[in-house]
DNA sequence: CAGGATGTTGGGTC
DNA sequence: CGACCCAACATCCT
């Protein structure tokens, strides 16, 4: 499920449990999630080192050690972190375990779409992540407007592209466009200054609401709250919510609040 | 049983 | 090169 708000929750979780803690050993109940490294490689790089403050960019979580190597985590569609102070309660989907001096931090992933990478140095992270736009939480209105203005495709496709702006996923984008009253298939380059401002403001509001919760809330005054109910109604105007595939992803929008032509 | 799920990548195509 | 579409990845759920 992880989008930016979820990963920000994982960052806080990582900081609470692992920051300043020493790595005793690394085990991989399912090494398939290790990308470009091995459990031996991770062990050699991390053994005896302490984790420093974790950082997030978009949907990536970076866990540097106090003197060099950095673990990069991406959670795919189903990843999350678990903590066990006494080593008990192992779960079937735990794929990677950092045994620390105070307990075990576990990377769990049902579908194994994400994974764990090892960077020798900070400067190697960009090779792992590929191109990433500015983080959605801090992107300025000018940045966002400029990036969208030079896109040729639809606005949902643009906002979903991590190289344009890093962090938004399917739920955040649908929620943002609903709040901004912009149809998801609108050509990005056709948006007015007012619409661009509304998208930026809405993106900030959605993230400010979601990040403290560590997820996109399923509140009933959010579009996400009616996403999967039968006969969904727009929480703002009561119109029947439309469902279709846009930019290759399942998409919800309100035909009254978000008309196709502005 | 078929289809879908909050993500990304690689191939083919225009 | 930019953008779209689709399949694939692996597992569970409706």
Short mmCIF file of C-alpha atoms (C1' of nucleotides) in Angstrom, two decimals, chain A residues 1 59 74 170 249-250, chain B residues 4-9:
data_model
loop_
_atom_site.label_atom_id
_atom_site.label_comp_id
_atom_site.label_asym_id
_atom_site.label_seq_id
_atom_site.Cartn_x
_atom_site.Cartn_y
_atom_site.Cartn_z
CA UNK A 1 0.00 0.00 0.00
CA UNK A 59 8.51 6.40 -1.84
CA UNK A 74 11.34 0.40 -1.57
CA UNK A 170 -2.70 6.15 -7.08
CA UNK A 249 -4.51 2.64 -13.13
CA UNK A 250 -7.92 2.28 -11.54
"C1'" DG B 4 -8.01 -6.87 -9.25
"C1'" DA B 5 -4.88 -4.65 -5.74
"C1'" DT B 6 -2.07 1.97 -2.72
"C1'" DG B 7 4.32 0.10 -7.63
"C1'" DT B 8 7.90 -0.28 -10.96
"C1'" DT B 9 10.22 -1.88 -15.11
#
